Amino acid sequence: QAPHVAPRPSATSSPTAPDLPPLPGNSATMQYRQTDKYFEALYDRLKHRTLHPELRAGLWMMISAMKERNYLQANDIYLKLAIGNAPWPIGVTQ
C-alpha cells in the first residue's frame, strides 16, 4: 500500500507556507492555457472570415514553410508578422 502523502499547500493557504518548487508540468500547463486563450481571437476571425488579408497571407506562408520543414523560414515569417520590419531602437529607453 502506498504511503499517505499530505496535500500540497497552496500559496494562498498560509502566509508562512515555505517556497516550494513548481510541480512538474505546471508551467507547461499554464503556458498551454494562456496560448489557448490567446488563440481564441484568431480562431474567431478565421471562422467569421474577418482576418486581415496581410495576416492571412503571412499565416499561409508560415504554414507552408512548416509543411516543407523549413522552420527557420517559418520563424522569420512569424517575426515579420509579430514585429514587422521596423528598426529596433538600441540604447533608447525614454
Short mmCIF file of N, CA and C in Angstrom, two decimals:
data_model
loop_
_atom_site.label_atom_id
_atom_site.label_comp_id
_atom_site.label_asym_id
_atom_site.label_seq_id
_atom_site.Cartn_x
_atom_site.Cartn_y
_atom_site.Cartn_z
N GLN A 1 0.85 -1.18 0.00
CA GLN A 1 0.00 0.00 0.00
C GLN A 1 0.89 1.24 0.00
N ALA A 2 0.52 2.24 -0.78
CA ALA A 2 1.32 3.46 -0.91
C ALA A 2 1.23 4.27 0.37
N PRO A 3 2.32 4.94 0.75
CA PRO A 3 2.28 5.77 1.95
C PRO A 3 1.40 6.99 1.71
N HIS A 4 0.83 7.49 2.78
CA HIS A 4 -0.03 8.66 2.70
C HIS A 4 0.82 9.90 2.41
N VAL A 5 0.39 10.68 1.44
CA VAL A 5 1.09 11.90 1.09
C VAL A 5 0.17 13.06 1.40
N ALA A 6 0.66 14.00 2.19
CA ALA A 6 -0.15 15.16 2.56
C ALA A 6 -0.37 16.02 1.33
N PRO A 7 -1.54 16.65 1.21
CA PRO A 7 -1.78 17.53 0.06
C PRO A 7 -0.83 18.72 0.09
N ARG A 8 -0.45 19.16 -1.08
CA ARG A 8 0.47 20.30 -1.21
C ARG A 8 -0.28 21.57 -0.85
N PRO A 9 0.24 22.40 0.06
CA PRO A 9 -0.44 23.64 0.41
C PRO A 9 -0.35 24.63 -0.74
N SER A 10 -1.41 25.40 -0.94
CA SER A 10 -1.38 26.41 -2.00
C SER A 10 -0.67 27.65 -1.47
N ALA A 11 -0.27 28.51 -2.37
CA ALA A 11 0.46 29.71 -1.98
C ALA A 11 -0.42 30.65 -1.18
N THR A 12 -1.73 30.57 -1.38
CA THR A 12 -2.64 31.47 -0.67
C THR A 12 -3.19 30.86 0.60
N SER A 13 -2.90 29.61 0.88
CA SER A 13 -3.49 28.96 2.05
C SER A 13 -2.84 29.42 3.35
N SER A 14 -1.59 29.80 3.30
CA SER A 14 -0.89 30.17 4.52
C SER A 14 0.21 31.16 4.19
N PRO A 15 0.27 32.27 4.91
CA PRO A 15 1.34 33.24 4.62
C PRO A 15 2.71 32.71 5.01
N THR A 16 2.76 31.67 5.83
CA THR A 16 4.06 31.14 6.25
C THR A 16 4.42 29.87 5.49
N ALA A 17 3.69 29.55 4.44
CA ALA A 17 3.99 28.35 3.66
C ALA A 17 5.37 28.49 3.04
N PRO A 18 6.19 27.44 3.10
CA PRO A 18 7.54 27.53 2.52
C PRO A 18 7.46 27.66 1.00
N ASP A 19 8.48 28.26 0.42
CA ASP A 19 8.56 28.38 -1.03
C ASP A 19 8.89 27.01 -1.60
N LEU A 20 7.90 26.44 -2.26
CA LEU A 20 8.08 25.11 -2.85
C LEU A 20 8.32 25.25 -4.34
N PRO A 21 9.12 24.39 -4.92
CA PRO A 21 9.32 24.45 -6.37
C PRO A 21 8.02 24.10 -7.08
N PRO A 22 7.82 24.63 -8.29
CA PRO A 22 6.59 24.30 -9.02
C PRO A 22 6.51 22.81 -9.32
N LEU A 23 5.30 22.32 -9.36
CA LEU A 23 5.09 20.92 -9.70
C LEU A 23 5.50 20.67 -11.14
N PRO A 24 6.02 19.48 -11.46
CA PRO A 24 6.40 19.19 -12.84
C PRO A 24 5.19 19.33 -13.78
N GLY A 25 5.39 20.03 -14.87
CA GLY A 25 4.32 20.19 -15.84
C GLY A 25 3.40 21.36 -15.56
N ASN A 26 3.51 21.98 -14.39
CA ASN A 26 2.60 23.07 -14.06
C ASN A 26 2.82 24.27 -14.97
N SER A 27 4.08 24.64 -15.21
CA SER A 27 4.33 25.79 -16.07
C SER A 27 3.92 25.49 -17.51
N ALA A 28 4.11 24.26 -17.95
CA ALA A 28 3.69 23.89 -19.31
C ALA A 28 2.18 23.96 -19.43
N THR A 29 1.47 23.52 -18.40
CA THR A 29 0.01 23.58 -18.40
C THR A 29 -0.47 25.03 -18.44
N MET A 30 0.15 25.88 -17.64
CA MET A 30 -0.24 27.28 -17.61
C MET A 30 0.05 27.96 -18.95
N GLN A 31 1.19 27.62 -19.56
CA GLN A 31 1.52 28.19 -20.87
C GLN A 31 0.52 27.72 -21.92
N TYR A 32 0.12 26.45 -21.86
CA TYR A 32 -0.87 25.93 -22.80
C TYR A 32 -2.19 26.68 -22.66
N ARG A 33 -2.63 26.88 -21.43
CA ARG A 33 -3.91 27.58 -21.20
C ARG A 33 -3.86 29.01 -21.70
N GLN A 34 -2.73 29.69 -21.48
CA GLN A 34 -2.58 31.06 -21.95
C GLN A 34 -2.59 31.10 -23.48
N THR A 35 -1.88 30.19 -24.11
CA THR A 35 -1.84 30.14 -25.57
C THR A 35 -3.23 29.85 -26.13
N ASP A 36 -3.95 28.92 -25.52
CA ASP A 36 -5.30 28.60 -25.95
C ASP A 36 -6.20 29.82 -25.87
N LYS A 37 -6.06 30.58 -24.80
CA LYS A 37 -6.87 31.79 -24.63
C LYS A 37 -6.54 32.82 -25.71
N TYR A 38 -5.24 33.00 -25.99
CA TYR A 38 -4.82 33.99 -26.98
C TYR A 38 -5.23 33.59 -28.40
N PHE A 39 -5.32 32.29 -28.66
CA PHE A 39 -5.70 31.83 -30.00
C PHE A 39 -7.19 31.99 -30.26
N GLU A 40 -8.00 32.21 -29.23
CA GLU A 40 -9.44 32.34 -29.43
C GLU A 40 -9.77 33.45 -30.40
N ALA A 41 -9.08 34.59 -30.29
CA ALA A 41 -9.34 35.73 -31.19
C ALA A 41 -9.00 35.35 -32.64
N LEU A 42 -7.90 34.65 -32.84
CA LEU A 42 -7.53 34.22 -34.19
C LEU A 42 -8.56 33.25 -34.75
N TYR A 43 -8.95 32.26 -33.95
CA TYR A 43 -9.96 31.30 -34.40
C TYR A 43 -11.26 31.98 -34.75
N ASP A 44 -11.65 32.97 -33.94
CA ASP A 44 -12.91 33.68 -34.19
C ASP A 44 -12.84 34.43 -35.52
N ARG A 45 -11.72 35.09 -35.76
CA ARG A 45 -11.58 35.83 -37.02
C ARG A 45 -11.51 34.90 -38.23
N LEU A 46 -10.87 33.75 -38.06
CA LEU A 46 -10.84 32.78 -39.15
C LEU A 46 -12.23 32.23 -39.43
N LYS A 47 -12.97 31.94 -38.38
CA LYS A 47 -14.32 31.38 -38.52
C LYS A 47 -15.25 32.35 -39.23
N HIS A 48 -15.13 33.64 -38.86
CA HIS A 48 -16.03 34.65 -39.43
C HIS A 48 -15.45 35.33 -40.67
N ARG A 49 -14.29 34.83 -41.12
CA ARG A 49 -13.62 35.36 -42.31
C ARG A 49 -13.38 36.86 -42.24
N THR A 50 -12.93 37.32 -41.06
CA THR A 50 -12.65 38.74 -40.86
C THR A 50 -11.17 39.00 -40.60
N LEU A 51 -10.33 38.02 -40.86
CA LEU A 51 -8.90 38.17 -40.65
C LEU A 51 -8.32 39.08 -41.73
N HIS A 52 -7.46 40.02 -41.32
CA HIS A 52 -6.85 40.96 -42.25
C HIS A 52 -6.11 40.18 -43.34
N PRO A 53 -6.26 40.56 -44.61
CA PRO A 53 -5.62 39.82 -45.71
C PRO A 53 -4.11 39.68 -45.57
N GLU A 54 -3.44 40.70 -45.04
CA GLU A 54 -1.98 40.62 -44.89
C GLU A 54 -1.62 39.56 -43.84
N LEU A 55 -2.36 39.49 -42.77
CA LEU A 55 -2.12 38.49 -41.74
C LEU A 55 -2.44 37.09 -42.27
N ARG A 56 -3.51 36.97 -43.03
CA ARG A 56 -3.88 35.67 -43.62
C ARG A 56 -2.79 35.18 -44.57
N ALA A 57 -2.24 36.08 -45.39
CA ALA A 57 -1.18 35.70 -46.31
C ALA A 57 0.08 35.28 -45.54
N GLY A 58 0.39 36.01 -44.47
CA GLY A 58 1.56 35.66 -43.67
C GLY A 58 1.41 34.31 -42.99
N LEU A 59 0.22 34.04 -42.46
CA LEU A 59 -0.03 32.74 -41.84
C LEU A 59 0.08 31.61 -42.86
N TRP A 60 -0.42 31.86 -44.07
CA TRP A 60 -0.34 30.85 -45.13
C TRP A 60 1.12 30.56 -45.47
N MET A 61 1.94 31.61 -45.59
CA MET A 61 3.35 31.41 -45.91
C MET A 61 4.07 30.68 -44.77
N MET A 62 3.72 31.02 -43.53
CA MET A 62 4.34 30.38 -42.38
C MET A 62 3.98 28.90 -42.33
N ILE A 63 2.72 28.57 -42.53
CA ILE A 63 2.28 27.17 -42.51
C ILE A 63 2.90 26.40 -43.67
N SER A 64 2.99 27.04 -44.84
CA SER A 64 3.62 26.37 -45.99
C SER A 64 5.08 26.05 -45.70
N ALA A 65 5.79 26.99 -45.07
CA ALA A 65 7.19 26.75 -44.73
C ALA A 65 7.31 25.61 -43.72
N MET A 66 6.40 25.56 -42.75
CA MET A 66 6.45 24.47 -41.77
C MET A 66 6.14 23.13 -42.42
N LYS A 67 5.21 23.10 -43.38
CA LYS A 67 4.90 21.85 -44.07
C LYS A 67 6.11 21.33 -44.84
N GLU A 68 6.93 22.26 -45.33
CA GLU A 68 8.15 21.89 -46.04
C GLU A 68 9.32 21.66 -45.07
N ARG A 69 9.03 21.71 -43.77
CA ARG A 69 10.03 21.53 -42.71
C ARG A 69 11.12 22.60 -42.76
N ASN A 70 10.78 23.77 -43.25
CA ASN A 70 11.70 24.90 -43.29
C ASN A 70 11.35 25.81 -42.10
N TYR A 71 11.77 25.37 -40.92
CA TYR A 71 11.37 26.04 -39.69
C TYR A 71 12.05 27.39 -39.50
N LEU A 72 13.25 27.57 -40.02
CA LEU A 72 13.91 28.88 -39.93
C LEU A 72 13.14 29.93 -40.73
N GLN A 73 12.70 29.56 -41.92
CA GLN A 73 11.93 30.48 -42.73
C GLN A 73 10.59 30.77 -42.05
N ALA A 74 9.95 29.75 -41.49
CA ALA A 74 8.68 29.95 -40.78
C ALA A 74 8.87 30.89 -39.60
N ASN A 75 10.00 30.76 -38.89
CA ASN A 75 10.27 31.65 -37.76
C ASN A 75 10.49 33.08 -38.25
N ASP A 76 11.20 33.25 -39.35
CA ASP A 76 11.40 34.59 -39.91
C ASP A 76 10.07 35.23 -40.30
N ILE A 77 9.19 34.46 -40.91
CA ILE A 77 7.88 34.97 -41.29
C ILE A 77 7.09 35.36 -40.04
N TYR A 78 7.16 34.51 -39.00
CA TYR A 78 6.47 34.80 -37.75
C TYR A 78 6.96 36.12 -37.16
N LEU A 79 8.28 36.32 -37.14
CA LEU A 79 8.82 37.56 -36.59
C LEU A 79 8.37 38.77 -37.39
N LYS A 80 8.33 38.64 -38.71
CA LYS A 80 7.85 39.76 -39.53
C LYS A 80 6.38 40.05 -39.25
N LEU A 81 5.58 39.01 -39.01
CA LEU A 81 4.18 39.22 -38.67
C LEU A 81 4.04 39.86 -37.29
N ALA A 82 4.87 39.43 -36.35
CA ALA A 82 4.74 39.88 -34.97
C ALA A 82 5.28 41.29 -34.76
N ILE A 83 6.47 41.60 -35.29
CA ILE A 83 7.07 42.90 -35.02
C ILE A 83 7.34 43.72 -36.26
N GLY A 84 7.18 43.14 -37.43
CA GLY A 84 7.40 43.87 -38.66
C GLY A 84 8.87 44.08 -38.97
N ASN A 85 9.13 45.00 -39.87
CA ASN A 85 10.50 45.28 -40.30
C ASN A 85 11.03 46.57 -39.70
N ALA A 86 10.32 47.17 -38.77
CA ALA A 86 10.76 48.42 -38.17
C ALA A 86 12.07 48.22 -37.43
N PRO A 87 13.00 49.19 -37.56
CA PRO A 87 14.26 49.05 -36.84
C PRO A 87 14.02 49.14 -35.34
N TRP A 88 14.75 48.35 -34.59
CA TRP A 88 14.61 48.31 -33.13
C TRP A 88 15.51 49.39 -32.54
N PRO A 89 14.97 50.29 -31.73
CA PRO A 89 15.81 51.36 -31.16
C PRO A 89 16.75 50.82 -30.08
N ILE A 90 18.02 50.74 -30.38
CA ILE A 90 19.00 50.22 -29.45
C ILE A 90 19.54 51.38 -28.61
N GLY A 91 19.51 51.19 -27.30
CA GLY A 91 20.03 52.21 -26.39
C GLY A 91 19.06 53.32 -26.06
N VAL A 92 17.90 53.33 -26.67
CA VAL A 92 16.90 54.36 -26.39
C VAL A 92 15.91 53.79 -25.40
N THR A 93 15.86 54.39 -24.22
CA THR A 93 14.95 53.86 -23.20
C THR A 93 13.83 54.83 -22.87
N GLN A 94 13.96 56.10 -23.23
CA GLN A 94 12.90 57.06 -22.90
C GLN A 94 12.49 57.85 -24.11
#
